[in-house]
PDB file of C-alpha atoms in Angstrom:
ATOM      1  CA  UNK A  28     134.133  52.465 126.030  1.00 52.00           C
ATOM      2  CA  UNK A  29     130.828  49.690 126.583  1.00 50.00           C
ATOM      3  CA  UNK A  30     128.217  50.648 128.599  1.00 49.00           C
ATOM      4  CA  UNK A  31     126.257  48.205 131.328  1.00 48.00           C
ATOM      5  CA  UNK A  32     123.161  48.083 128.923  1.00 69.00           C
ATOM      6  CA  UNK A  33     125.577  46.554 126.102  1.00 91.00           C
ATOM      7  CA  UNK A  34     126.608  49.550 124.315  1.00 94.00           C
ATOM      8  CA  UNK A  35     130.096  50.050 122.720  1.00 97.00           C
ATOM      9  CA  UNK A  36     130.544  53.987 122.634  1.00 95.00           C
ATOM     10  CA  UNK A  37     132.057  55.419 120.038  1.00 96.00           C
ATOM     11  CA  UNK A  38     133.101  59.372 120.794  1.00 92.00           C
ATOM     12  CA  UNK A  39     133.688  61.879 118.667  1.00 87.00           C
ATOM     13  CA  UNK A  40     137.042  63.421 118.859  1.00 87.00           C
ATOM     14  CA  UNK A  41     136.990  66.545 120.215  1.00 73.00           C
ATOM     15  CA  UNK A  42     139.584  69.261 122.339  1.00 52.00           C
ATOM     16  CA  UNK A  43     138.580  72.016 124.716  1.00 50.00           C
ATOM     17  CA  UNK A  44     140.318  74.329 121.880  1.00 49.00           C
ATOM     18  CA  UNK A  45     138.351  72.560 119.195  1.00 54.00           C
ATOM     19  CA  UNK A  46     134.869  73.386 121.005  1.00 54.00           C
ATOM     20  CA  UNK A  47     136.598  76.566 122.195  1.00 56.00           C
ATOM     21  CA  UNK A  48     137.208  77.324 118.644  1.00 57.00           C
ATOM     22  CA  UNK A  49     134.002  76.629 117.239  1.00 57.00           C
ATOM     23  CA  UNK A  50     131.555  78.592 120.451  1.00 60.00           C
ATOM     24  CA  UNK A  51     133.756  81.344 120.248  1.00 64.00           C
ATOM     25  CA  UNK A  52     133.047  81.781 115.922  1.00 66.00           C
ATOM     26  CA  UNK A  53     129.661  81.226 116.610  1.00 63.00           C
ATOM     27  CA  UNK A  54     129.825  83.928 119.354  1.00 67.00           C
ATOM     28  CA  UNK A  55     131.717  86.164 117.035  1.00 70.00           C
ATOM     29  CA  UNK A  56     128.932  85.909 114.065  1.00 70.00           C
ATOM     30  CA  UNK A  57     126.693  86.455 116.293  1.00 68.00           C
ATOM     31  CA  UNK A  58     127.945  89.328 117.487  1.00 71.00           C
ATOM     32  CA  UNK A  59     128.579  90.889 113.852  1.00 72.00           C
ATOM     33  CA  UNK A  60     125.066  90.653 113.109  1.00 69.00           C
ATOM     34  CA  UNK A  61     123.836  91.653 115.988  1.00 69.00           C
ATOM     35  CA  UNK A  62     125.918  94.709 115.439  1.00 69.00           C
ATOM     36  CA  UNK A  63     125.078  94.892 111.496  1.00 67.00           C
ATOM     37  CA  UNK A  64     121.264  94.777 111.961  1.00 70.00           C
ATOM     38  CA  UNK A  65     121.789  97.679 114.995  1.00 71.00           C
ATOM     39  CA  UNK A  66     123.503 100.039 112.638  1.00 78.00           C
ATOM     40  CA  UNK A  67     120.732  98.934 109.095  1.00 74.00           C
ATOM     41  CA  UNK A  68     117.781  98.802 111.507  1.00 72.00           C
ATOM     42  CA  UNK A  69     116.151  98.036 107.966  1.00 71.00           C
ATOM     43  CA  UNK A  70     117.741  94.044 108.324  1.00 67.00           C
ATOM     44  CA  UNK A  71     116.915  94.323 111.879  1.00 65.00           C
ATOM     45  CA  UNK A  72     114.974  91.093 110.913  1.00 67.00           C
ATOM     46  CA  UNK A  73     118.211  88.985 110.294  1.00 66.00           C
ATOM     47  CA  UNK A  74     118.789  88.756 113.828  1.00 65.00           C
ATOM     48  CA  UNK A  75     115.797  86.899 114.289  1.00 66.00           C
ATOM     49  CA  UNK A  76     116.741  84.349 111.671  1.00 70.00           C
ATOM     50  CA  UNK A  77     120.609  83.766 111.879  1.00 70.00           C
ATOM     51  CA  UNK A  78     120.957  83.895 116.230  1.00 64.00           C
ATOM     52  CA  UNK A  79     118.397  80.954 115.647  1.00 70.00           C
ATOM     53  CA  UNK A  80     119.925  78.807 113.235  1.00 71.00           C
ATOM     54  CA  UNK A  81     123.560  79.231 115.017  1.00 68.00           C
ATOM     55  CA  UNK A  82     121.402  77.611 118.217  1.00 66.00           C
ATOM     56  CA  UNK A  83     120.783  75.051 116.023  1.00 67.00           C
ATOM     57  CA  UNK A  84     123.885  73.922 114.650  1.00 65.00           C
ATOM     58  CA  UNK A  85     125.358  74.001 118.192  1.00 61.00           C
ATOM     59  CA  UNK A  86     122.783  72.145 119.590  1.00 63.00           C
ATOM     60  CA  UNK A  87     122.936  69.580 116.340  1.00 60.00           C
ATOM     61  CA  UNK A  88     126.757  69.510 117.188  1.00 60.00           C
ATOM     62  CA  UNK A  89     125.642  68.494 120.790  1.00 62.00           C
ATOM     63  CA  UNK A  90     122.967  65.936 119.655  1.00 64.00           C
ATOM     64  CA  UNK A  91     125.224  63.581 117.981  1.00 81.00           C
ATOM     65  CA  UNK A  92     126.077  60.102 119.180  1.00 91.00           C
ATOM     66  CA  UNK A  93     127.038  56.790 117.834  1.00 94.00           C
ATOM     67  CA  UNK A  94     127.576  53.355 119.426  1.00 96.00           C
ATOM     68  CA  UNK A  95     127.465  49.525 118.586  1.00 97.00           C
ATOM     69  CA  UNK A  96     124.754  47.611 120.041  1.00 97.00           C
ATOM     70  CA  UNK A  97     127.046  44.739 120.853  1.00 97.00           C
ATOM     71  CA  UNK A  98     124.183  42.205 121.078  1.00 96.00           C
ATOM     72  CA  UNK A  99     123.324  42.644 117.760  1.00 96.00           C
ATOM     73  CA  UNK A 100     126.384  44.065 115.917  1.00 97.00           C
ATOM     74  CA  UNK A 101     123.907  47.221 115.037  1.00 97.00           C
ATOM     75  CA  UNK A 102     125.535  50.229 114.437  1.00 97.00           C
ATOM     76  CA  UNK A 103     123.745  53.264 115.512  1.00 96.00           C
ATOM     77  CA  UNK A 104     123.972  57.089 114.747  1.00 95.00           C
ATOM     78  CA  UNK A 105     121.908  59.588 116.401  1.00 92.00           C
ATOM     79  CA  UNK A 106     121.481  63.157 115.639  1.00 83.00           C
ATOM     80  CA  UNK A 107     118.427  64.879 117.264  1.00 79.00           C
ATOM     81  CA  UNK A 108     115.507  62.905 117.557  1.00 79.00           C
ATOM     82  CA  UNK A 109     116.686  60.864 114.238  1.00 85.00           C
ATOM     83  CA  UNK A 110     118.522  57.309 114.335  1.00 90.00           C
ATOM     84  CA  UNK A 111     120.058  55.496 111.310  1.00 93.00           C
ATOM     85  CA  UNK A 112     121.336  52.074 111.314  1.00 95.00           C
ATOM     86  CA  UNK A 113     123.359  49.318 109.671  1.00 96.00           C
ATOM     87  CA  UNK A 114     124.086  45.796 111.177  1.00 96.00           C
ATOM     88  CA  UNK A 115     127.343  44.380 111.060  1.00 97.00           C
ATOM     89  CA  UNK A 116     125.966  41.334 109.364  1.00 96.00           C
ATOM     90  CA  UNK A 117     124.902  43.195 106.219  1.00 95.00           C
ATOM     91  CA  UNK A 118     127.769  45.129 105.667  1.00 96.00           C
ATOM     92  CA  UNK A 119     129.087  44.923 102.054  1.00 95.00           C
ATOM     93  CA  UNK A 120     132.200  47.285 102.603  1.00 96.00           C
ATOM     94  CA  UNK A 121     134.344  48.072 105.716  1.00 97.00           C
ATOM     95  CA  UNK A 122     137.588  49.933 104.961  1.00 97.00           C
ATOM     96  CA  UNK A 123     139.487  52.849 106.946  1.00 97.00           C
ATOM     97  CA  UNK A 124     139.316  56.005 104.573  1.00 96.00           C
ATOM     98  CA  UNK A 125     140.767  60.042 105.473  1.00 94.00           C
ATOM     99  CA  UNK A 126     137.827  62.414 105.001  1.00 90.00           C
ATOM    100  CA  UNK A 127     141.516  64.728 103.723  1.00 86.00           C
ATOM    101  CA  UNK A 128     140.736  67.236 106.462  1.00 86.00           C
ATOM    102  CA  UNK A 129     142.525  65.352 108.978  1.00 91.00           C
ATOM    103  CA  UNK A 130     140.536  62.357 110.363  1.00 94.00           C
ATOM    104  CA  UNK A 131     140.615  58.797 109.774  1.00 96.00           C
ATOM    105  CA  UNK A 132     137.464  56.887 109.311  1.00 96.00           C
ATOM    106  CA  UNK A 133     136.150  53.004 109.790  1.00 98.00           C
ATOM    107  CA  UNK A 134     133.980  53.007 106.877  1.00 97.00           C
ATOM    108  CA  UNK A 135     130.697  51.415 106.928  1.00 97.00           C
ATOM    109  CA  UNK A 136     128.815  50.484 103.554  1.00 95.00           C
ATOM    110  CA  UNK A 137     125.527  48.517 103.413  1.00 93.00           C
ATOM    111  CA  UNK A 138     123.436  47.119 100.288  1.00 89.00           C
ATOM    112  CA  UNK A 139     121.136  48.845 100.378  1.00 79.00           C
ATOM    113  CA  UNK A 140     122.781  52.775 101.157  1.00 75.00           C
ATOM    114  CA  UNK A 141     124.070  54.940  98.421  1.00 78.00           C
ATOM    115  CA  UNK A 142     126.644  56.160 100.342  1.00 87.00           C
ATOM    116  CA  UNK A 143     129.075  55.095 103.467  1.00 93.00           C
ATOM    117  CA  UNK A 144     128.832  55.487 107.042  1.00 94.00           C
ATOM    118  CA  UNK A 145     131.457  56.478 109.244  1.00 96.00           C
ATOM    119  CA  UNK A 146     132.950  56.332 112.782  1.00 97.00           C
ATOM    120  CA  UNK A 147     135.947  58.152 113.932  1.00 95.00           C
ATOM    121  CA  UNK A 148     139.109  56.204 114.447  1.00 97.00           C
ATOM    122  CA  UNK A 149     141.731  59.152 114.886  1.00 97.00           C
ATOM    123  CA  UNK A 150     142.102  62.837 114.115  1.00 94.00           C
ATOM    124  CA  UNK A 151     144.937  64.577 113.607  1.00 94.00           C
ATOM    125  CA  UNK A 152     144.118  68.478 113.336  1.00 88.00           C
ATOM    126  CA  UNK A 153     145.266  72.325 114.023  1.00 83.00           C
ATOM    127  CA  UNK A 154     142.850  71.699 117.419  1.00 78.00           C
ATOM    128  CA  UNK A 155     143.345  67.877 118.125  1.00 87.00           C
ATOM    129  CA  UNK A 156     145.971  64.709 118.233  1.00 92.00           C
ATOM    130  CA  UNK A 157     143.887  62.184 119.610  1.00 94.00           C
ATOM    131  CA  UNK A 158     142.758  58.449 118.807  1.00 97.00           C
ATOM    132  CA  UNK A 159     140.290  56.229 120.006  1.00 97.00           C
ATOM    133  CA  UNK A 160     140.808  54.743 123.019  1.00 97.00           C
ATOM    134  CA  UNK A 161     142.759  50.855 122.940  1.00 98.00           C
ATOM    135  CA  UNK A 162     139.310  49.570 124.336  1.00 97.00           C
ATOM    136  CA  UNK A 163     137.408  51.146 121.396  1.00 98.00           C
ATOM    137  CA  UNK A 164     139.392  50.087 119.047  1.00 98.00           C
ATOM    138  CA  UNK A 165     139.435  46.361 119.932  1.00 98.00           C
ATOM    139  CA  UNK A 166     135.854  46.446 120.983  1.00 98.00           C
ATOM    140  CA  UNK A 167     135.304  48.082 116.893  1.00 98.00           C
ATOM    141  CA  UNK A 168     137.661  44.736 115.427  1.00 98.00           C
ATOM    142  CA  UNK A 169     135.618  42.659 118.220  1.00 98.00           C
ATOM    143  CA  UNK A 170     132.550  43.438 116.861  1.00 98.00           C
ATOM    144  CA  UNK A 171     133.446  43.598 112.853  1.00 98.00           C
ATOM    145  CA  UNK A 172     134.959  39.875 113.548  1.00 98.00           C
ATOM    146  CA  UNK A 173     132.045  38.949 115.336  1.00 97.00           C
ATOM    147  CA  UNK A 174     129.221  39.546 113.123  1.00 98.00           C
ATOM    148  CA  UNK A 175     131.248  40.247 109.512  1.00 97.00           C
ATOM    149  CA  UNK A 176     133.545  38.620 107.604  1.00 97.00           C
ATOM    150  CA  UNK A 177     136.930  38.351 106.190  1.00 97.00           C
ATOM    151  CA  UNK A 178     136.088  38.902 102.902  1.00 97.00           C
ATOM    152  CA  UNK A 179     134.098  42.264 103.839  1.00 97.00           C
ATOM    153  CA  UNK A 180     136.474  43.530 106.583  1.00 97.00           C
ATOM    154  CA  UNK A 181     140.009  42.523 105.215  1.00 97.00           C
ATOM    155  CA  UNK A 182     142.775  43.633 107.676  1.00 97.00           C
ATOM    156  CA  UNK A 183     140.708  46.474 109.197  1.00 98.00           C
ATOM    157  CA  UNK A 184     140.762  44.239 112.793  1.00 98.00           C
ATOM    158  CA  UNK A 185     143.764  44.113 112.819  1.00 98.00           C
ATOM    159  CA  UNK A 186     144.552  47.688 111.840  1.00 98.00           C
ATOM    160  CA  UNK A 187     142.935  48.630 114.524  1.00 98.00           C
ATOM    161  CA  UNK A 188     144.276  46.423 116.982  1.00 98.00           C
ATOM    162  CA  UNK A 189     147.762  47.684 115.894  1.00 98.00           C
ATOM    163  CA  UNK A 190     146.497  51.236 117.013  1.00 98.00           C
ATOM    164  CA  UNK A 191     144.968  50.132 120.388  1.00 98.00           C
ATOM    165  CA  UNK A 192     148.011  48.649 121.422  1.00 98.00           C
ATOM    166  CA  UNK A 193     150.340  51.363 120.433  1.00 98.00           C
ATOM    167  CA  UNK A 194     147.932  54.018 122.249  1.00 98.00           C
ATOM    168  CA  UNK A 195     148.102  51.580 125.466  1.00 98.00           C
ATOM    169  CA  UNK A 196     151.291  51.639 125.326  1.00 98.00           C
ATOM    170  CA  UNK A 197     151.398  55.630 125.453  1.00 97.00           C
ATOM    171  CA  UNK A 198     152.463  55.972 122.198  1.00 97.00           C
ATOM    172  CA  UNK A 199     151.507  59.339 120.469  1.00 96.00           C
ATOM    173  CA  UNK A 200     148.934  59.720 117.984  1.00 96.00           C
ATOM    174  CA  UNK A 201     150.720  61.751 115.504  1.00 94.00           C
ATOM    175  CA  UNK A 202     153.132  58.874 115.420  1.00 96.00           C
ATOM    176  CA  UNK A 203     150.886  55.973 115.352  1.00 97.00           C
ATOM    177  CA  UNK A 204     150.734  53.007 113.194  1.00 97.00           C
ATOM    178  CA  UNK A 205     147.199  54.458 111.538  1.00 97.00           C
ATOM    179  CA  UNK A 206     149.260  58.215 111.523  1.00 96.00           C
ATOM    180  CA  UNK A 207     150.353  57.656 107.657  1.00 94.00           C
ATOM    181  CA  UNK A 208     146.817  56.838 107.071  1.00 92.00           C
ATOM    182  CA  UNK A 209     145.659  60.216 107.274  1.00 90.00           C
ATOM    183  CA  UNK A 210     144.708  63.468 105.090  1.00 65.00           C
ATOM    184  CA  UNK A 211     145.982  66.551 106.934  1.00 52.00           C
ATOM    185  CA  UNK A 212     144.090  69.498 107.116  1.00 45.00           C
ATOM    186  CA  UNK A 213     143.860  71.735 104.077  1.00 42.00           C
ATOM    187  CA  UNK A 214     143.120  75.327 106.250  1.00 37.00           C
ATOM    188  CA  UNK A 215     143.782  75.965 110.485  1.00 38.00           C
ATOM    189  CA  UNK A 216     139.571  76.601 109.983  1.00 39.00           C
ATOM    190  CA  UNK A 217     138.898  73.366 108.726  1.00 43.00           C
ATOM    191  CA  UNK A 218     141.304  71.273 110.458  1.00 47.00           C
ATOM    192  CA  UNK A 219     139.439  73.362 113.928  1.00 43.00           C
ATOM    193  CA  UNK A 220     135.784  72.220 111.939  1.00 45.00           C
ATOM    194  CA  UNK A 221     136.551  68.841 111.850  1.00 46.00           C
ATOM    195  CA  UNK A 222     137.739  68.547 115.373  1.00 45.00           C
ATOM    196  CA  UNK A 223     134.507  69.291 116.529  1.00 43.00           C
ATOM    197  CA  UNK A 224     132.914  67.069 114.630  1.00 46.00           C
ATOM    198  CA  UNK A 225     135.331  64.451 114.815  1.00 42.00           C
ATOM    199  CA  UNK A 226     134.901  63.888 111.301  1.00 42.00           C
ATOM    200  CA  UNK A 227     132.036  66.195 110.970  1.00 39.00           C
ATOM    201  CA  UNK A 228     129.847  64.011 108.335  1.00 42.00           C
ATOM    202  CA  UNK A 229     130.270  60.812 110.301  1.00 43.00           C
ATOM    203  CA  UNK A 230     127.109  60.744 112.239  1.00 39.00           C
ATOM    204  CA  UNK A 231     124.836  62.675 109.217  1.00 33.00           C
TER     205      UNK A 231
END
């Protein structure tokens, strides 16, 4: 989905059960400590650690963003006050790639990074069955067409033009044309994990 201010939104790809899932284990742990540190007043101090970090992961959960400044072909993730970035332009690999816990990725490389970059195309988990949205996806090949090229991006566009129009057309995830493309989930806890995150890594 694009924005007014020129922004092409990339979500993560997430469930009600998925964030369900992962509040209510978070609850849960808390909970168990809280409990432990009653009964060994001696760790009492635990509490004060662990109910702290558990705020934190939720809240870096909640932080994350990513989006394509479309003037610029820039990609950008966000996590907390922190923003990394590659520009279309520079990118020296773009392939689609299954993290194996159940998501498909577009996968960003630049010359400079040791490592990839990643947005979430589709995820296919205990939790969720859900793509990107058709205007997503051809906004993603817009944009890789635009300011890429052939050589770099190979037949990702059009990948992922075969997905947006099979999702416009109602078509079910599970049974897409990107479907065969992905790793399933190893455990019903990690497939749940990587719902949340839509590909949990992605916007590190």
């Amino acid at each position: 989905m694009s924005s007014d201010d020129g922004r092409l939104v990339v979500p993560r790809l997430t469930s009600r059960s998925a964030i369900g899932w992962f509040v209510g284990t978070m609850v849960v742990a808390a909970a168990v400590v809280g409990y432990l540190t009653a009964t060994q007043p001696e760790n009492r101090w635990t509490l004060w650690v662990i109910v702290p970090l558990f705020l934190l992961l939720v809240l870096a959960v909640l932080s994350q963003a990513c989006w394509v400044d479309t003037g610029t072909g820039t990609v950008v993730w966000r996590r907390w006050w922190r923003r990394s970035t590659l520009t279309l332009s520079r990118a020296t690999g773009v392939e689609l790639v299954t993290d194996r816990g159940g998501a498909l990725l577009l996968s960003l490389r630049g010359p400079e990074q040791r490592s990839a970059r990643y947005l979430p195309v589709l995820a296919l988990t205990t939790y969720v069955e859900k793509s990107q949205p058709p205007q997503v996806l051809e906004g993603l090949a817009g944009q890789l067409e635009r300011w890429s090229t052939a050589q770099v991006y190979g037949r990702v566009p059009r990948e992922l033009r075969d997905q947006a129009r099979w999702v416009a057309s109602g078509g079910d995830p599970k049974d897409s044309p990107l479907a065969g493309r992905v790793g399933h989930g190893i455990s019903r806890a990690a497939g749940a994990g990587g719902a949340v995150g839509g590909g949990s890594g992605l916007l590190s």
